[in-house]
C-alpha cells in the first residue's frame, strides 16, 4: 500500500493529465485536496459552491429526507455540524474523539473533504474526514450524512470510499471516522 | 411440547428409541429429552416451528419403531441443491455496514424463498453470469479478521450447489474498497472474463480469466470509474471529465479513446447506473432525475437525448432520487425504474418510498408505485412478465413486486445486517 507521498504524486500527476484534456473543469484543487490531505489542503482552492450546509429550514421530526440542520452541542450525534458529510461511524462513540482515533486503530493519512457550517459562529470550515482503520467496523453511532457529497468520479468529495490509504501496517479495514478541521472555508 | 415428550417416553417405542444403539442420533437425543421432560410444561401453542418439527419427527420415528417398520418414516438427510437458475434468481449482498465479514443471500423470486447464502470478506463485489449458471464475487479478507495480511480474491460459485468452482488470488491487493457499486466489477458478455477496478496507486482495471481460472494482470486507465463491458475485449468507463472512455484490450497496451462530454459538471451522476451488457444500454440518472442513456458498442458510444424522471413542478416540490441502488432497466420492455421521493438537497442517499417507471424510448411516465415503506435499492428480473425487487436496508428485507400492479408477492426478511445490493442476471 502506498504511503502519503506517493499518493500525493499520483494525484498531482493525475490531475494535471486530466486537466490538460478538459480545461472546462477546474478540479485540480479538488484533487489536490484529497491527495495531499491535512498537510496542504488549507492552501488549495477547494470548491465549495453549494456545498455548505446552512440551517435555513427546520426539518420534519425524524424525516431523513428533510434538510439537514447542524447543531453544535453533541459530537456523538449525526447532526453535529462537523459530521456534515460523514458516511460511517463516529469515533468519539468508540473510544476515540472528534479528532483522534480509538486505541489500537491506525490513522489514515488520506481524507475526503467537505465544507461544514458551524451554526454557533456562523462560519464554514473545511473538514478533512479521516478514517481510523485496522479493526472491524465499530457499529456505534452510525451516520449517513451527505451534505455536498459527490459521486465517486469526484473522489475527493465521495464518502463511500474506504479512505484508509496511508494507515500504518497498510491496514485497510474500516473502524470509524474523525472530523478534524483543516481550514476555514471562508 | 413437554407433554408430548413425556407421553412419548412412556411408550415402548421411545424406550426402544433411547436404547437404540444403532441410531447414533438417539444417543444424543436422550439427555435432551430427559432435560426437557423435567422442565415445566409449556402449552403446545408455544412451540417454535423447529420444536414442533423435531417433536413430529421424533413421533414418526417412534411410531415406525413400534410397528416394527423402522425406517419407513425416517428422515434421510442430504445436502440440497438449488433449483436450476432462471431469470428470477436474485442475489442480495449485505456489506454489513463495512464489516470485515459479509454475506450474500440467494433468493428464488418465484417462491420468495432463500435458497442459500455464501460468505464474503470486506466489501465484496458480486456478479452473476448472463445465463445464471454461476455467480461470483471479488472480495478481500485479512489474516486476523480485520487486520494483518490482506488477500484479494475472486471466488466463483456454481449456481446450483453453491460450492466454489474457482478461487483465484489477486496479487498486489488491487481491489478498490468502496461501498458496493455493482459496476465497479463486471463480467464480459461472454461470461469468460471478470474485470475489476483499482483506485490506488493509480486508476487501473484488473483482468481475471475465469475459464483458465487465472489472474491476467492490470493496466492503467485514465481518471475514469465504473466498468461497462460490451465484448470480450472492449469495455467503457465513465470519466471525471464527463466523457465515456472506450478501452480495448489486446496483446500490447490497451487502446483508449474518449467520447464527447455528455453531462455538465453540475449534473451529478449517481454511483449506481443500470446497465445491460446484452444490449449495451447504459441508463445513468443524475441526482435530480435527469436520465442519460448511452448505447455502447465496440464501434462507439451513442448518446441518446436525455429524459426527465420528474416534471419541473415536481422538481420544485423536491422530488429527486434517493437510496443506494436507485435505478434499474428492464431490457425487454425498454423501461426504466427509478427510486425516488421528496427530499431536501443533498439527501441523495436516504431511502425513498416511490418507484417511478419511465418509458426509455419516449420518456413518458408509465406509472408511479407508492411503496408505502422505506426502500434503498431496486432491481428487476429480465424476463417477461418480470418482477421488481425492492430492498429495505433498515428493515433488512426484500420484497418481490408485480411491477404492473405494485402488489407485493413475497417478502423475505432477516437479510443480514444492512443489505444493500440486488444482483440479477441479464438473461
mmCIF file of C-alpha atoms in Angstrom, chain A residues 3-121:
data_model
loop_
_atom_site.group_PDB
_atom_site.id
_atom_site.type_symbol
_atom_site.label_atom_id
_atom_site.label_comp_id
_atom_site.label_asym_id
_atom_site.label_seq_id
_atom_site.Cartn_x
_atom_site.Cartn_y
_atom_site.Cartn_z
ATOM 1 C CA UNK A 3 2.201 5.996 1.818
ATOM 2 C CA UNK A 4 1.162 9.566 1.640
ATOM 3 C CA UNK A 5 3.932 10.944 -0.510
ATOM 4 C CA UNK A 6 3.380 8.551 -3.358
ATOM 5 C CA UNK A 7 -0.334 9.048 -3.105
ATOM 6 C CA UNK A 8 0.223 12.765 -3.457
ATOM 7 C CA UNK A 9 2.378 12.287 -6.510
ATOM 8 C CA UNK A 10 -0.207 10.094 -8.069
ATOM 9 C CA UNK A 11 -2.994 12.592 -7.767
ATOM 10 C CA UNK A 12 -0.874 15.503 -8.767
ATOM 11 C CA UNK A 13 0.116 13.749 -11.937
ATOM 12 C CA UNK A 14 -3.372 12.514 -12.465
ATOM 13 C CA UNK A 15 -4.987 15.881 -12.044
ATOM 14 C CA UNK A 16 -2.561 17.519 -14.431
ATOM 15 C CA UNK A 17 -3.071 14.838 -17.002
ATOM 16 C CA UNK A 18 -6.825 15.035 -16.914
ATOM 17 C CA UNK A 19 -6.939 18.797 -16.562
ATOM 18 C CA UNK A 20 -4.875 19.161 -19.674
ATOM 19 C CA UNK A 21 -7.546 17.293 -21.549
ATOM 20 C CA UNK A 22 -10.572 19.030 -20.163
ATOM 21 C CA UNK A 23 -9.964 22.641 -19.447
ATOM 22 C CA UNK A 24 -13.618 23.400 -18.675
ATOM 23 C CA UNK A 25 -13.408 21.568 -15.370
ATOM 24 C CA UNK A 26 -11.314 23.248 -12.759
ATOM 25 C CA UNK A 27 -10.736 20.337 -10.466
ATOM 26 C CA UNK A 28 -7.031 20.474 -9.827
ATOM 27 C CA UNK A 29 -7.598 21.951 -6.422
ATOM 28 C CA UNK A 30 -10.156 19.363 -5.510
ATOM 29 C CA UNK A 31 -7.920 16.506 -6.494
ATOM 30 C CA UNK A 32 -5.063 18.156 -4.675
ATOM 31 C CA UNK A 33 -7.142 18.399 -1.552
ATOM 32 C CA UNK A 34 -7.701 14.715 -1.345
ATOM 33 C CA UNK A 35 -4.219 13.830 -2.400
ATOM 34 C CA UNK A 36 -2.322 15.988 -0.033
ATOM 35 C CA UNK A 37 -4.629 15.530 2.895
ATOM 36 C CA UNK A 38 -4.034 17.542 6.020
ATOM 37 C CA UNK A 39 -0.708 18.993 5.055
ATOM 38 C CA UNK A 40 -1.703 21.294 2.244
ATOM 39 C CA UNK A 41 -5.457 21.256 1.889
ATOM 40 C CA UNK A 42 -5.984 24.670 3.541
ATOM 41 C CA UNK A 43 -3.885 26.212 0.801
ATOM 42 C CA UNK A 44 -5.856 24.759 -2.026
ATOM 43 C CA UNK A 45 -8.860 26.318 -3.738
ATOM 44 C CA UNK A 46 -11.439 23.811 -2.571
ATOM 45 C CA UNK A 47 -14.648 24.151 -4.499
ATOM 46 C CA UNK A 48 -17.403 24.917 -2.043
ATOM 47 C CA UNK A 49 -20.169 26.003 -4.335
ATOM 48 C CA UNK A 50 -23.435 24.798 -2.997
ATOM 49 C CA UNK A 51 -21.800 22.519 -0.524
ATOM 50 C CA UNK A 52 -22.137 24.431 2.679
ATOM 51 C CA UNK A 53 -24.884 23.202 4.919
ATOM 52 C CA UNK A 54 -26.844 26.115 6.293
ATOM 53 C CA UNK A 55 -29.725 25.994 8.698
ATOM 54 C CA UNK A 56 -32.485 27.735 6.845
ATOM 55 C CA UNK A 57 -35.416 25.425 7.365
ATOM 56 C CA UNK A 58 -36.407 23.275 10.270
ATOM 57 C CA UNK A 59 -36.510 19.560 9.445
ATOM 58 C CA UNK A 60 -39.572 17.450 9.919
ATOM 59 C CA UNK A 61 -39.186 15.333 13.009
ATOM 60 C CA UNK A 62 -37.429 12.075 12.223
ATOM 61 C CA UNK A 63 -37.502 12.661 8.499
ATOM 62 C CA UNK A 64 -34.201 11.559 6.995
ATOM 63 C CA UNK A 65 -35.140 13.290 3.767
ATOM 64 C CA UNK A 66 -35.622 16.674 5.375
ATOM 65 C CA UNK A 67 -32.978 19.343 5.180
ATOM 66 C CA UNK A 68 -30.029 18.547 7.389
ATOM 67 C CA UNK A 69 -29.736 21.085 10.171
ATOM 68 C CA UNK A 70 -26.441 21.160 12.068
ATOM 69 C CA UNK A 71 -26.095 21.598 15.826
ATOM 70 C CA UNK A 72 -23.060 22.474 17.904
ATOM 71 C CA UNK A 73 -23.741 20.625 21.154
ATOM 72 C CA UNK A 74 -23.443 16.873 20.831
ATOM 73 C CA UNK A 75 -20.468 15.451 18.971
ATOM 74 C CA UNK A 76 -21.932 11.948 19.253
ATOM 75 C CA UNK A 77 -24.956 12.835 17.144
ATOM 76 C CA UNK A 78 -25.083 12.647 13.377
ATOM 77 C CA UNK A 79 -26.324 16.218 13.123
ATOM 78 C CA UNK A 80 -23.255 17.645 14.845
ATOM 79 C CA UNK A 81 -22.041 20.249 12.388
ATOM 80 C CA UNK A 82 -18.668 18.680 11.652
ATOM 81 C CA UNK A 83 -20.390 15.484 10.549
ATOM 82 C CA UNK A 84 -21.991 17.149 7.532
ATOM 83 C CA UNK A 85 -20.554 14.596 5.104
ATOM 84 C CA UNK A 86 -19.806 11.508 7.164
ATOM 85 C CA UNK A 87 -20.787 8.070 5.967
ATOM 86 C CA UNK A 88 -19.730 5.717 8.707
ATOM 87 C CA UNK A 89 -19.270 5.661 12.432
ATOM 88 C CA UNK A 90 -18.325 8.476 14.786
ATOM 89 C CA UNK A 91 -15.037 7.618 16.524
ATOM 90 C CA UNK A 92 -15.996 9.550 19.648
ATOM 91 C CA UNK A 93 -18.526 6.801 20.346
ATOM 92 C CA UNK A 94 -15.961 4.013 20.310
ATOM 93 C CA UNK A 95 -13.048 5.206 22.393
ATOM 94 C CA UNK A 96 -11.777 7.947 20.138
ATOM 95 C CA UNK A 97 -12.712 11.588 19.998
ATOM 96 C CA UNK A 98 -13.843 14.085 17.426
ATOM 97 C CA UNK A 99 -10.306 14.383 16.106
ATOM 98 C CA UNK A 100 -8.453 11.313 17.388
ATOM 99 C CA UNK A 101 -8.672 7.610 16.688
ATOM 100 C CA UNK A 102 -9.533 4.976 19.316
ATOM 101 C CA UNK A 103 -6.749 2.885 20.855
ATOM 102 C CA UNK A 104 -5.476 0.070 18.722
ATOM 103 C CA UNK A 105 -6.541 1.539 15.391
ATOM 104 C CA UNK A 106 -4.422 3.012 12.624
ATOM 105 C CA UNK A 107 -4.903 6.569 11.397
ATOM 106 C CA UNK A 108 -5.181 7.009 7.649
ATOM 107 C CA UNK A 109 -3.249 9.863 6.098
ATOM 108 C CA UNK A 110 -5.666 10.429 3.239
ATOM 109 C CA UNK A 111 -9.051 12.052 3.502
ATOM 110 C CA UNK A 112 -12.159 13.278 1.776
ATOM 111 C CA UNK A 113 -13.277 16.806 2.369
ATOM 112 C CA UNK A 114 -16.411 18.815 2.897
ATOM 113 C CA UNK A 115 -17.319 22.344 3.851
ATOM 114 C CA UNK A 116 -19.391 22.281 7.021
ATOM 115 C CA UNK A 117 -21.278 25.160 8.568
ATOM 116 C CA UNK A 118 -20.868 25.861 12.264
ATOM 117 C CA UNK A 119 -24.161 27.335 13.483
ATOM 118 C CA UNK A 120 -22.534 28.823 16.567
ATOM 119 C CA UNK A 121 -20.002 31.116 14.955
#
